[in-house]
Coordinates of C-alpha atoms in Angstrom, one line a residue:
M1 CA 5.6 144.9 99.6
R2 CA 5.9 147.9 102.0
H3 CA 5.3 148.1 105.5
E4 CA 2.7 150.4 107.2
D5 CA 3.1 154.1 106.9
S6 CA 3.8 155.8 110.1
D7 CA 4.1 159.8 111.3
N8 CA 7.5 161.5 112.3
S9 CA 6.9 159.8 115.9
G10 CA 7.0 156.5 114.6
T11 CA 2.9 156.1 115.3
P12 CA 1.8 153.7 112.7
G13 CA -0.8 155.3 110.2
V14 CA -4.3 154.9 110.4
G15 CA -5.9 153.5 107.6
R16 CA -5.0 150.5 104.8
S17 CA -1.0 150.3 104.9
A18 CA -1.0 147.5 102.5
D19 CA -2.7 145.8 99.6
H20 CA -0.9 142.9 98.2
H21 CA -2.7 140.7 95.5
M22 CA -0.5 137.9 95.3
W23 CA 0.4 137.5 98.7
E24 CA 2.2 134.1 99.7
V25 CA 2.5 132.3 103.2
Y26 CA 5.8 130.3 103.3
G27 CA 5.4 130.1 99.4
L28 CA 2.9 127.4 100.2
Y29 CA -0.7 129.1 100.3
S30 CA -1.8 132.5 98.3
A31 CA -4.3 135.0 98.9
R32 CA -5.2 138.7 98.7
A33 CA -4.0 140.5 102.1
Q34 CA -4.9 143.6 102.8
A35 CA -3.5 145.4 106.3
F36 CA -5.5 147.8 108.2
R37 CA -4.8 150.2 111.7
D38 CA -7.6 151.6 113.3
E39 CA -8.0 154.9 115.3
S40 CA -7.4 152.8 118.5
G41 CA -4.5 151.4 117.4
R42 CA -5.9 147.9 116.6
A43 CA -4.2 146.0 113.8
L44 CA -6.5 144.1 111.4
A45 CA -5.2 141.5 108.3
L46 CA -8.1 141.1 105.5
I47 CA -7.4 137.8 104.0
T48 CA -9.5 137.2 100.9
V49 CA -9.2 133.3 99.9
R50 CA -10.3 133.3 96.2
D51 CA -11.2 130.2 93.9
G52 CA -7.6 129.5 92.3
D53 CA -5.6 130.1 95.4
R54 CA -3.4 127.6 97.1
V55 CA -5.3 127.2 100.0
I56 CA -6.1 123.5 101.6
S57 CA -8.1 124.4 104.9
R58 CA -8.2 127.7 106.5
S59 CA -8.8 126.0 109.9
S60 CA -5.3 124.4 109.9
E61 CA -3.6 127.4 107.8
A62 CA -5.0 130.1 110.2
S63 CA -1.8 130.3 112.3
A64 CA 0.1 130.7 109.5
F65 CA -1.5 133.3 108.2
R66 CA -1.7 135.2 111.1
K67 CA 2.1 135.1 112.0
C68 CA 3.2 136.0 108.2
A69 CA 0.7 139.1 108.0
W70 CA 2.5 140.0 111.6
M71 CA 5.7 139.7 110.2
D72 CA 4.9 141.3 106.8
F73 CA 2.3 144.0 107.6
F74 CA 2.9 144.7 111.7
P75 CA 6.4 144.3 112.4
R76 CA 6.7 146.4 115.2
D77 CA 3.4 145.3 116.7
H78 CA 4.0 143.3 119.9
E79 CA 0.6 141.3 119.6
P80 CA -0.7 139.7 116.2
P81 CA -3.4 141.3 114.5
T82 CA -7.0 140.6 114.4
L83 CA -7.5 137.8 111.3
I84 CA -10.6 138.3 109.1
F85 CA -11.0 135.6 106.1
N86 CA -13.0 137.1 103.0
V87 CA -14.1 133.5 101.4
L88 CA -14.6 134.0 97.8
N89 CA -14.1 130.6 97.1
P90 CA -17.3 128.6 96.8
R91 CA -15.8 125.0 97.9
L92 CA -14.5 126.5 101.2
R93 CA -17.0 127.1 104.1
F94 CA -16.8 127.4 107.8
N95 CA -19.5 127.5 110.7
G96 CA -21.1 130.4 109.5
N97 CA -24.2 132.4 108.0
S98 CA -21.6 134.6 106.0
S99 CA -18.5 134.6 103.8
I100 CA -16.6 136.8 105.9
G101 CA -15.2 135.2 109.4
T102 CA -13.0 136.4 112.0
V103 CA -10.3 133.8 113.5
E104 CA -10.1 133.2 116.9
F105 CA -7.0 131.6 118.8
Y106 CA -6.8 129.9 122.0
P107 CA -5.2 133.0 124.7
G108 CA -1.9 133.5 124.4
S109 CA -1.5 130.9 121.8
E110 CA -1.4 130.0 118.0
V111 CA -3.5 127.3 118.6
F112 CA -6.4 127.9 116.1
R113 CA -10.2 127.8 118.3
R114 CA -12.7 128.4 115.7
I115 CA -13.8 130.9 112.8
Q116 CA -17.1 132.9 113.4
D117 CA -19.3 135.4 111.6
T118 CA -17.3 138.6 111.7
D119 CA -18.8 141.2 113.8
P120 CA -20.8 143.7 111.8
A121 CA -19.2 146.5 113.4
D122 CA -15.9 145.4 112.5
V123 CA -17.0 144.9 108.3
E124 CA -18.3 148.4 108.8
L125 CA -15.3 149.3 110.3
L126 CA -12.7 147.6 107.4
N127 CA -15.1 149.8 104.8
R128 CA -14.5 152.9 106.4
L129 CA -10.4 152.4 106.5
G130 CA -10.9 151.4 102.7
A131 CA -11.4 147.5 102.4
E132 CA -11.9 146.0 99.2
W133 CA -13.9 142.7 98.9
D134 CA -13.0 141.4 95.3
E135 CA -10.3 139.2 93.9
G136 CA -8.0 142.3 93.2
S137 CA -6.7 143.2 89.4
G138 CA -3.2 141.7 90.3
F139 CA -5.0 138.0 90.9
I140 CA -3.0 135.1 89.2
P141 CA -5.1 132.1 89.8
Y142 CA -3.3 128.6 90.2
V143 CA -3.4 126.2 87.6
P144 CA -2.9 122.7 88.6
P145 CA -0.9 120.6 86.6
P146 CA -2.3 117.7 84.5
R147 CA -3.4 114.9 87.0
S148 CA -0.8 112.0 86.7
H149 CA -2.9 109.6 89.2
V150 CA -6.2 108.4 89.6
L151 CA -8.2 106.8 92.8
I152 CA -10.0 103.7 92.0
L153 CA -13.1 102.1 94.0
R154 CA -12.1 98.6 94.0
R155 CA -13.6 94.8 95.3
I156 CA -10.6 92.6 96.3
P157 CA -9.3 89.9 97.8
V158 CA -8.0 90.2 101.0
S159 CA -5.2 87.7 100.4
E160 CA -3.9 90.1 97.8
L161 CA -3.5 92.8 100.6
P162 CA 0.0 93.8 101.3
A163 CA 1.2 92.7 104.8
S164 CA 0.2 95.1 107.3
N165 CA 2.5 96.7 109.6
I166 CA 1.3 96.6 113.3
Y167 CA 2.0 99.3 115.5
E168 CA -1.4 99.6 117.2
D169 CA -3.5 97.5 119.7
M170 CA -5.2 95.3 117.4
E171 CA -7.9 94.3 119.9
P172 CA -10.4 97.5 118.8
F173 CA -9.9 96.3 115.3
M174 CA -10.9 92.8 116.4
K175 CA -14.5 93.6 117.7
A176 CA -16.6 93.7 114.0
D177 CA -17.7 91.2 112.7
W178 CA -15.9 92.2 109.1
A179 CA -17.0 89.6 106.9
E180 CA -20.9 91.2 107.5
A181 CA -19.5 94.6 107.1
V182 CA -18.1 94.2 104.2
A183 CA -21.1 92.1 103.1
I184 CA -23.6 95.4 104.2
A185 CA -21.1 98.0 102.2
L186 CA -20.9 96.0 99.0
R187 CA -24.8 96.0 99.2
A188 CA -25.0 99.2 99.7
G189 CA -22.5 100.3 97.3
R190 CA -22.2 104.0 98.9
R191 CA -22.4 105.5 102.3
E192 CA -25.6 107.2 101.8
D193 CA -27.5 103.8 101.8
L194 CA -26.1 102.0 104.1
P195 CA -28.9 100.7 106.2
E196 CA -30.0 101.9 109.4
G197 CA -30.7 100.2 112.9
L198 CA -27.5 98.2 112.5
P199 CA -25.6 97.8 115.9
R200 CA -23.1 100.7 116.7
V201 CA -19.8 98.7 115.9
L202 CA -21.1 97.0 113.0
A203 CA -22.5 100.4 111.4
D204 CA -18.9 101.8 112.2
A205 CA -17.1 98.9 110.3
A206 CA -19.5 99.2 107.5
G207 CA -19.6 102.8 107.3
C208 CA -15.6 103.1 107.7
L209 CA -15.0 101.2 104.4
Y210 CA -16.4 104.8 102.9
Y211 CA -15.8 107.6 104.8
D212 CA -12.1 106.5 105.9
P213 CA -11.2 104.0 103.1
M214 CA -8.8 101.3 103.3
G215 CA -6.1 102.6 100.9
L216 CA -3.5 101.0 98.5
I217 CA -1.0 102.5 96.4
R218 CA -0.3 100.8 93.2
L219 CA 2.5 102.0 91.1
P220 CA 4.4 100.7 88.3
G221 CA 7.7 98.9 89.1
E222 CA 6.7 98.9 93.2
E223 CA 5.3 96.9 95.0
V224 CA 1.6 97.7 96.7
R225 CA 2.1 99.3 99.7
W226 CA -0.6 100.7 102.5
M227 CA -1.9 104.4 102.4
N228 CA -4.4 103.4 105.0
G229 CA -6.2 100.9 106.8
Q230 CA -3.8 98.1 107.4
H231 CA -4.9 97.3 110.8
R232 CA -8.5 96.6 109.7
G233 CA -6.7 94.8 106.9
E234 CA -5.2 92.3 109.5
A235 CA -8.5 92.2 111.3
M236 CA -9.8 91.0 108.0
R237 CA -6.8 88.9 107.5
R238 CA -7.3 86.9 111.3
Q239 CA -11.2 86.5 110.7
G240 CA -11.0 84.6 107.6
V241 CA -12.7 87.4 105.3
V242 CA -12.7 86.8 101.8
E243 CA -12.9 90.2 100.1
T244 CA -12.9 93.7 100.9
L245 CA -13.3 97.2 99.5
V246 CA -10.6 99.5 99.2
Q247 CA -9.5 102.8 97.4
E248 CA -6.4 102.0 95.2
T249 CA -4.3 105.1 94.0
R250 CA -2.5 104.5 90.4
T251 CA -0.7 106.2 87.5
I252 CA -3.8 107.4 85.3
G253 CA -2.9 104.9 82.4
A254 CA -2.6 102.0 84.0
P255 CA -5.0 99.2 83.0
P256 CA -8.1 98.1 85.1
L257 CA -8.0 95.3 87.5
P258 CA -10.4 92.8 88.2
G259 CA -13.1 94.0 91.1
D260 CA -12.7 97.7 89.7
I261 CA -15.9 99.1 90.8
Q262 CA -15.2 102.7 89.9
R263 CA -13.2 106.0 89.0
I264 CA -13.1 108.3 92.1
I265 CA -11.1 111.0 90.6

């Protein structure tokens, strides 16, 4: 990777100064990165996120992408570059009408604020400076290793839940009628089929069993342990609830258990 060109006076050159097809951020994430400088001296980093790049969520990684682009492509600048994402991965979206979004940060900070559609004038500017919008010929898609674990939706007796490590106030968790919430969730079978018109507390309790499910980790030779939801599990114990709904993480070859409903992943 080369740093941007400059003239004999040290003034950064205008145009595209870098095009890295397999750019990495802290060895964790990958993308195609292009760096630009316009006639006013403004620095721009165009990050193309492809299907096969190692990226989890543009929002949470935006600060890391900008910081690395600044260090790698504009090390002499006193301000970070404008960060623009070109999203080619169909599974990634932001709240905009196009696939090209400019990242905004709170002034003077590295805290992500939002991603919004890039100003058409900036898209035109990038095109004039030589931007390319495809994957890049040097793209090597990431191939994840074979899956070793599965996630199972299961109906389980509350008596089989592991002990809870209580570190939050239990009062909010005790407000719901968990026996009724579980019964409603089980009858519905999925979040989209939960009945309308339920009291707010009951609706939230039934819904959370799907959108924020209680989770257990069940691995060979180890005690079953909580991954999520132990305060709700404790509330169910105290209320005498008989059974509940959980998602269990198991090894891919683990035998089925009573109450298994379906494999999620």
